[in-house]
Amino acid sequence: MDELIFRGRDRYRPSWPQLLVLLVLLVAEGFAAAHKLGTAGFLWLAGGTLALSGLGLWTTVRCWSRVGPEGITICWGFGRGRTYPWDRIRWIDVRTVESQGSSTSQVRMFLAGGRRRALPGLLHSDLYPSPDFDEQFHRIRNRWELSTDASARAEPVRRFRDRITVTVAALLATLVVAAVGAAVIFLR
């Protein structure tokens, strides 16, 4: 069987509206920081923003998943990735989260110890549509079913965290960081 490879650089491309929003936020941040924090504060804040944005872009472009005969290997942008053998994978499904009129679907695997791992590079959303997402999921699921014994498969119990995607968590963290930054700037 051939290996299935899903790379972030093939799927995630920033759009012009996204870049425009980022530019507007950077300009607003620059004016506020230069006015309240001075030149040194502005440079620290701008440098931190660029470093975090660069780290996010780096990990997004370099993330990948590989499905092969030995199991599923995932890499979130650093290192060579980690392989999870077929006998440790108890379930594979799609997590779909709907928020503010849009939905995000991502393939994930459940491991023998109860841990969950999303497969980077394999996502379908309004922002990053993937027309062959369902087909790719079924290919992965078929490979898993062929590689494991039916008695080793067990569907996990659903929890609250199943509704939170990485994108939503990152958005919430960004809002918290922005609120703290605004509080520091305006309360100073």
PDB file of C-alpha atoms in Angstrom:
ATOM      1  CA  MET A   1       0.000   0.000   0.000  1.00  0.00           C
ATOM      2  CA  ASP A   2       1.130   3.516  -0.709  1.00  0.00           C
ATOM      3  CA  GLU A   3       1.672   6.054   2.037  1.00  0.00           C
ATOM      4  CA  LEU A   4      -0.828   8.858   2.402  1.00  0.00           C
ATOM      5  CA  ILE A   5       0.810  12.210   3.122  1.00  0.00           C
ATOM      6  CA  PHE A   6      -1.026  15.382   4.120  1.00  0.00           C
ATOM      7  CA  ARG A   7       1.126  18.522   4.316  1.00  0.00           C
ATOM      8  CA  GLY A   8       0.148  21.884   5.731  1.00  0.00           C
ATOM      9  CA  ARG A   9       1.958  23.804   3.011  1.00  0.00           C
ATOM     10  CA  ASP A  10      -0.269  22.152   0.401  1.00  0.00           C
ATOM     11  CA  ARG A  11      -3.514  23.036   2.167  1.00  0.00           C
ATOM     12  CA  TYR A  12      -3.140  26.240   4.194  1.00  0.00           C
ATOM     13  CA  ARG A  13      -2.754  29.405   2.195  1.00  0.00           C
ATOM     14  CA  PRO A  14      -3.425  32.822   3.719  1.00  0.00           C
ATOM     15  CA  SER A  15      -5.977  34.897   1.851  1.00  0.00           C
ATOM     16  CA  TRP A  16      -5.847  38.619   1.136  1.00  0.00           C
ATOM     17  CA  PRO A  17      -8.680  39.432   3.588  1.00  0.00           C
ATOM     18  CA  GLN A  18      -6.756  37.618   6.348  1.00  0.00           C
ATOM     19  CA  LEU A  19      -3.580  39.527   5.565  1.00  0.00           C
ATOM     20  CA  LEU A  20      -5.499  42.808   5.440  1.00  0.00           C
ATOM     21  CA  VAL A  21      -7.005  42.201   8.890  1.00  0.00           C
ATOM     22  CA  LEU A  22      -3.540  41.370  10.247  1.00  0.00           C
ATOM     23  CA  LEU A  23      -2.097  44.541   8.721  1.00  0.00           C
ATOM     24  CA  VAL A  24      -4.873  46.713  10.205  1.00  0.00           C
ATOM     25  CA  LEU A  25      -4.313  45.145  13.636  1.00  0.00           C
ATOM     26  CA  LEU A  26      -0.561  45.716  13.396  1.00  0.00           C
ATOM     27  CA  VAL A  27      -1.030  49.368  12.425  1.00  0.00           C
ATOM     28  CA  ALA A  28      -3.510  49.931  15.285  1.00  0.00           C
ATOM     29  CA  GLU A  29      -1.165  48.179  17.695  1.00  0.00           C
ATOM     30  CA  GLY A  30       1.704  50.318  16.437  1.00  0.00           C
ATOM     31  CA  PHE A  31      -0.132  53.600  16.976  1.00  0.00           C
ATOM     32  CA  ALA A  32      -1.306  52.617  20.450  1.00  0.00           C
ATOM     33  CA  ALA A  33       2.105  51.306  21.471  1.00  0.00           C
ATOM     34  CA  ALA A  34       4.027  54.266  20.090  1.00  0.00           C
ATOM     35  CA  HIS A  35       1.656  56.681  21.851  1.00  0.00           C
ATOM     36  CA  LYS A  36       1.578  54.967  25.256  1.00  0.00           C
ATOM     37  CA  LEU A  37       4.803  52.942  25.478  1.00  0.00           C
ATOM     38  CA  GLY A  38       7.256  55.017  23.501  1.00  0.00           C
ATOM     39  CA  THR A  39       9.732  53.779  20.933  1.00  0.00           C
ATOM     40  CA  ALA A  40      11.279  50.998  23.038  1.00  0.00           C
ATOM     41  CA  GLY A  41       7.865  49.642  24.081  1.00  0.00           C
ATOM     42  CA  PHE A  42       6.661  49.769  20.498  1.00  0.00           C
ATOM     43  CA  LEU A  43       9.697  47.827  19.279  1.00  0.00           C
ATOM     44  CA  TRP A  44       9.234  45.141  21.971  1.00  0.00           C
ATOM     45  CA  LEU A  45       5.538  44.800  21.200  1.00  0.00           C
ATOM     46  CA  ALA A  46       6.058  44.747  17.422  1.00  0.00           C
ATOM     47  CA  GLY A  47       8.919  42.261  17.758  1.00  0.00           C
ATOM     48  CA  GLY A  48       6.815  39.964  19.950  1.00  0.00           C
ATOM     49  CA  THR A  49       3.901  40.154  17.534  1.00  0.00           C
ATOM     50  CA  LEU A  50       6.116  39.364  14.548  1.00  0.00           C
ATOM     51  CA  ALA A  51       7.834  36.505  16.423  1.00  0.00           C
ATOM     52  CA  LEU A  52       4.513  34.903  17.392  1.00  0.00           C
ATOM     53  CA  SER A  53       3.109  35.396  13.889  1.00  0.00           C
ATOM     54  CA  GLY A  54       6.249  33.892  12.364  1.00  0.00           C
ATOM     55  CA  LEU A  55       6.108  30.904  14.731  1.00  0.00           C
ATOM     56  CA  GLY A  56       2.458  30.330  13.822  1.00  0.00           C
ATOM     57  CA  LEU A  57       3.219  30.516  10.108  1.00  0.00           C
ATOM     58  CA  TRP A  58       6.247  28.214  10.511  1.00  0.00           C
ATOM     59  CA  THR A  59       4.278  25.503  12.291  1.00  0.00           C
ATOM     60  CA  THR A  60       1.323  25.793   9.905  1.00  0.00           C
ATOM     61  CA  VAL A  61       3.459  25.420   6.802  1.00  0.00           C
ATOM     62  CA  ARG A  62       5.639  22.619   8.221  1.00  0.00           C
ATOM     63  CA  CYS A  63       2.933  20.438   9.832  1.00  0.00           C
ATOM     64  CA  TRP A  64       2.155  17.086   8.193  1.00  0.00           C
ATOM     65  CA  SER A  65       0.623  13.651   8.693  1.00  0.00           C
ATOM     66  CA  ARG A  66       1.727  10.401   7.090  1.00  0.00           C
ATOM     67  CA  VAL A  67      -0.321   7.199   7.064  1.00  0.00           C
ATOM     68  CA  GLY A  68       1.771   4.164   6.254  1.00  0.00           C
ATOM     69  CA  PRO A  69       2.132   0.461   6.956  1.00  0.00           C
ATOM     70  CA  GLU A  70       3.691   1.038  10.401  1.00  0.00           C
ATOM     71  CA  GLY A  71       0.969   3.439  11.597  1.00  0.00           C
ATOM     72  CA  ILE A  72       0.260   7.162  11.596  1.00  0.00           C
ATOM     73  CA  THR A  73       3.084   9.679  11.930  1.00  0.00           C
ATOM     74  CA  ILE A  74       2.255  13.273  12.824  1.00  0.00           C
ATOM     75  CA  CYS A  75       4.463  16.352  12.981  1.00  0.00           C
ATOM     76  CA  TRP A  76       3.345  19.769  14.193  1.00  0.00           C
ATOM     77  CA  GLY A  77       6.216  21.636  12.537  1.00  0.00           C
ATOM     78  CA  PHE A  78       9.169  20.688  14.735  1.00  0.00           C
ATOM     79  CA  GLY A  79      11.346  17.614  14.473  1.00  0.00           C
ATOM     80  CA  ARG A  80      10.748  14.439  12.479  1.00  0.00           C
ATOM     81  CA  GLY A  81       7.336  13.668  13.917  1.00  0.00           C
ATOM     82  CA  ARG A  82       6.057  10.848  16.084  1.00  0.00           C
ATOM     83  CA  THR A  83       4.734   7.542  14.827  1.00  0.00           C
ATOM     84  CA  TYR A  84       1.748   5.889  16.493  1.00  0.00           C
ATOM     85  CA  PRO A  85       1.610   2.167  15.615  1.00  0.00           C
ATOM     86  CA  TRP A  86      -1.680   0.707  14.432  1.00  0.00           C
ATOM     87  CA  ASP A  87      -2.031  -1.463  17.540  1.00  0.00           C
ATOM     88  CA  ARG A  88      -2.084   1.642  19.784  1.00  0.00           C
ATOM     89  CA  ILE A  89      -4.811   3.434  17.790  1.00  0.00           C
ATOM     90  CA  ARG A  90      -8.241   2.549  19.188  1.00  0.00           C
ATOM     91  CA  TRP A  91     -10.474   4.802  17.093  1.00  0.00           C
ATOM     92  CA  ILE A  92     -10.364   7.262  14.187  1.00  0.00           C
ATOM     93  CA  ASP A  93     -13.115   9.774  13.534  1.00  0.00           C
ATOM     94  CA  VAL A  94     -13.869  13.306  12.385  1.00  0.00           C
ATOM     95  CA  ARG A  95     -14.439  16.080  14.883  1.00  0.00           C
ATOM     96  CA  THR A  96     -16.721  18.795  13.531  1.00  0.00           C
ATOM     97  CA  VAL A  97     -17.160  22.026  15.452  1.00  0.00           C
ATOM     98  CA  GLU A  98     -19.605  24.727  14.437  1.00  0.00           C
ATOM     99  CA  SER A  99     -19.012  28.273  15.579  1.00  0.00           C
ATOM    100  CA  GLN A 100     -20.432  31.595  14.430  1.00  0.00           C
ATOM    101  CA  GLY A 101     -22.012  30.154  11.310  1.00  0.00           C
ATOM    102  CA  SER A 102     -18.956  28.240  10.107  1.00  0.00           C
ATOM    103  CA  SER A 103     -17.802  24.693  10.683  1.00  0.00           C
ATOM    104  CA  THR A 104     -14.413  23.045  10.996  1.00  0.00           C
ATOM    105  CA  SER A 105     -13.794  19.325  10.538  1.00  0.00           C
ATOM    106  CA  GLN A 106     -10.573  17.563  11.455  1.00  0.00           C
ATOM    107  CA  VAL A 107      -9.542  13.913  11.499  1.00  0.00           C
ATOM    108  CA  ARG A 108      -8.321  12.660  14.867  1.00  0.00           C
ATOM    109  CA  MET A 109      -7.193   9.412  16.402  1.00  0.00           C
ATOM    110  CA  PHE A 110      -7.749   8.041  19.897  1.00  0.00           C
ATOM    111  CA  LEU A 111      -4.854   6.153  21.446  1.00  0.00           C
ATOM    112  CA  ALA A 112      -4.817   3.187  23.820  1.00  0.00           C
ATOM    113  CA  GLY A 113      -3.929   5.386  26.813  1.00  0.00           C
ATOM    114  CA  GLY A 114      -6.942   7.658  26.264  1.00  0.00           C
ATOM    115  CA  ARG A 115      -5.063  10.452  24.512  1.00  0.00           C
ATOM    116  CA  ARG A 116      -6.377  12.116  21.383  1.00  0.00           C
ATOM    117  CA  ARG A 117      -4.319  13.381  18.500  1.00  0.00           C
ATOM    118  CA  ALA A 118      -5.516  15.493  15.588  1.00  0.00           C
ATOM    119  CA  LEU A 119      -3.918  14.811  12.227  1.00  0.00           C
ATOM    120  CA  PRO A 120      -2.253  18.019  11.054  1.00  0.00           C
ATOM    121  CA  GLY A 121      -2.574  18.861   7.397  1.00  0.00           C
ATOM    122  CA  LEU A 122      -5.992  17.220   7.115  1.00  0.00           C
ATOM    123  CA  LEU A 123      -8.697  19.768   7.857  1.00  0.00           C
ATOM    124  CA  HIS A 124     -11.825  21.109   6.181  1.00  0.00           C
ATOM    125  CA  SER A 125     -13.292  24.505   7.040  1.00  0.00           C
ATOM    126  CA  ASP A 126     -14.874  27.493   5.381  1.00  0.00           C
ATOM    127  CA  LEU A 127     -11.526  29.289   5.556  1.00  0.00           C
ATOM    128  CA  TYR A 128      -9.547  26.296   4.207  1.00  0.00           C
ATOM    129  CA  PRO A 129     -11.936  24.161   2.152  1.00  0.00           C
ATOM    130  CA  SER A 130     -10.770  20.697   1.190  1.00  0.00           C
ATOM    131  CA  PRO A 131     -13.013  19.155  -1.485  1.00  0.00           C
ATOM    132  CA  ASP A 132     -11.539  15.671  -1.011  1.00  0.00           C
ATOM    133  CA  PHE A 133     -11.681  15.682   2.816  1.00  0.00           C
ATOM    134  CA  ASP A 134     -14.311  12.926   3.123  1.00  0.00           C
ATOM    135  CA  GLU A 135     -12.504  10.716   0.630  1.00  0.00           C
ATOM    136  CA  GLN A 136      -9.179  11.151   2.457  1.00  0.00           C
ATOM    137  CA  PHE A 137     -10.818  10.387   5.820  1.00  0.00           C
ATOM    138  CA  HIS A 138     -12.328   7.173   4.436  1.00  0.00           C
ATOM    139  CA  ARG A 139      -8.951   6.147   3.014  1.00  0.00           C
ATOM    140  CA  ILE A 140      -7.336   6.603   6.435  1.00  0.00           C
ATOM    141  CA  ARG A 141     -10.163   4.819   8.214  1.00  0.00           C
ATOM    142  CA  ASN A 142     -10.028   1.883   5.744  1.00  0.00           C
ATOM    143  CA  ARG A 143      -6.260   1.607   6.215  1.00  0.00           C
ATOM    144  CA  TRP A 144      -6.767   1.557  10.010  1.00  0.00           C
ATOM    145  CA  GLU A 145      -9.500  -1.099   9.795  1.00  0.00           C
ATOM    146  CA  LEU A 146      -7.314  -3.280   7.583  1.00  0.00           C
ATOM    147  CA  SER A 147      -4.367  -2.902   9.968  1.00  0.00           C
ATOM    148  CA  THR A 148      -6.138  -3.582  13.287  1.00  0.00           C
ATOM    149  CA  ASP A 149      -8.181  -6.359  14.801  1.00  0.00           C
ATOM    150  CA  ALA A 150     -11.892  -5.604  15.292  1.00  0.00           C
ATOM    151  CA  SER A 151     -11.624  -6.455  19.006  1.00  0.00           C
ATOM    152  CA  ALA A 152      -8.995  -3.699  19.471  1.00  0.00           C
ATOM    153  CA  ARG A 153     -11.360  -0.960  18.283  1.00  0.00           C
ATOM    154  CA  ALA A 154     -13.362   0.991  20.855  1.00  0.00           C
ATOM    155  CA  GLU A 155     -15.281   4.210  20.262  1.00  0.00           C
ATOM    156  CA  PRO A 156     -14.449   6.759  22.997  1.00  0.00           C
ATOM    157  CA  VAL A 157     -16.945   8.657  25.147  1.00  0.00           C
ATOM    158  CA  ARG A 158     -17.609  12.230  23.988  1.00  0.00           C
ATOM    159  CA  ARG A 159     -16.381  15.086  26.212  1.00  0.00           C
ATOM    160  CA  PHE A 160     -16.682  18.877  26.276  1.00  0.00           C
ATOM    161  CA  ARG A 161     -13.209  19.317  24.805  1.00  0.00           C
ATOM    162  CA  ASP A 162     -14.350  17.456  21.704  1.00  0.00           C
ATOM    163  CA  ARG A 163     -16.173  20.626  20.657  1.00  0.00           C
ATOM    164  CA  ILE A 164     -13.092  22.862  20.908  1.00  0.00           C
ATOM    165  CA  THR A 165     -10.814  22.889  17.873  1.00  0.00           C
ATOM    166  CA  VAL A 166      -7.209  24.021  17.831  1.00  0.00           C
ATOM    167  CA  THR A 167      -8.292  27.046  15.805  1.00  0.00           C
ATOM    168  CA  VAL A 168     -10.892  28.070  18.399  1.00  0.00           C
ATOM    169  CA  ALA A 169      -8.390  27.586  21.230  1.00  0.00           C
ATOM    170  CA  ALA A 170      -5.815  29.703  19.375  1.00  0.00           C
ATOM    171  CA  LEU A 171      -8.401  32.394  18.697  1.00  0.00           C
ATOM    172  CA  LEU A 172      -9.378  32.504  22.372  1.00  0.00           C
ATOM    173  CA  ALA A 173      -5.729  32.671  23.432  1.00  0.00           C
ATOM    174  CA  THR A 174      -5.130  35.495  20.938  1.00  0.00           C
ATOM    175  CA  LEU A 175      -8.088  37.447  22.311  1.00  0.00           C
ATOM    176  CA  VAL A 176      -6.815  37.018  25.874  1.00  0.00           C
ATOM    177  CA  VAL A 177      -3.315  38.188  24.895  1.00  0.00           C
ATOM    178  CA  ALA A 178      -4.788  41.167  23.013  1.00  0.00           C
ATOM    179  CA  ALA A 179      -6.999  42.106  25.986  1.00  0.00           C
ATOM    180  CA  VAL A 180      -4.063  41.943  28.397  1.00  0.00           C
ATOM    181  CA  GLY A 181      -1.937  43.981  25.987  1.00  0.00           C
ATOM    182  CA  ALA A 182      -4.676  46.598  25.629  1.00  0.00           C
ATOM    183  CA  ALA A 183      -5.111  46.756  29.410  1.00  0.00           C
ATOM    184  CA  VAL A 184      -1.369  47.301  29.882  1.00  0.00           C
ATOM    185  CA  ILE A 185      -1.292  49.997  27.220  1.00  0.00           C
ATOM    186  CA  PHE A 186      -4.370  51.946  28.276  1.00  0.00           C
ATOM    187  CA  LEU A 187      -4.074  51.586  32.047  1.00  0.00           C
ATOM    188  CA  ARG A 188      -0.498  52.703  32.140  1.00  0.00           C
TER     189      ARG A 188
END
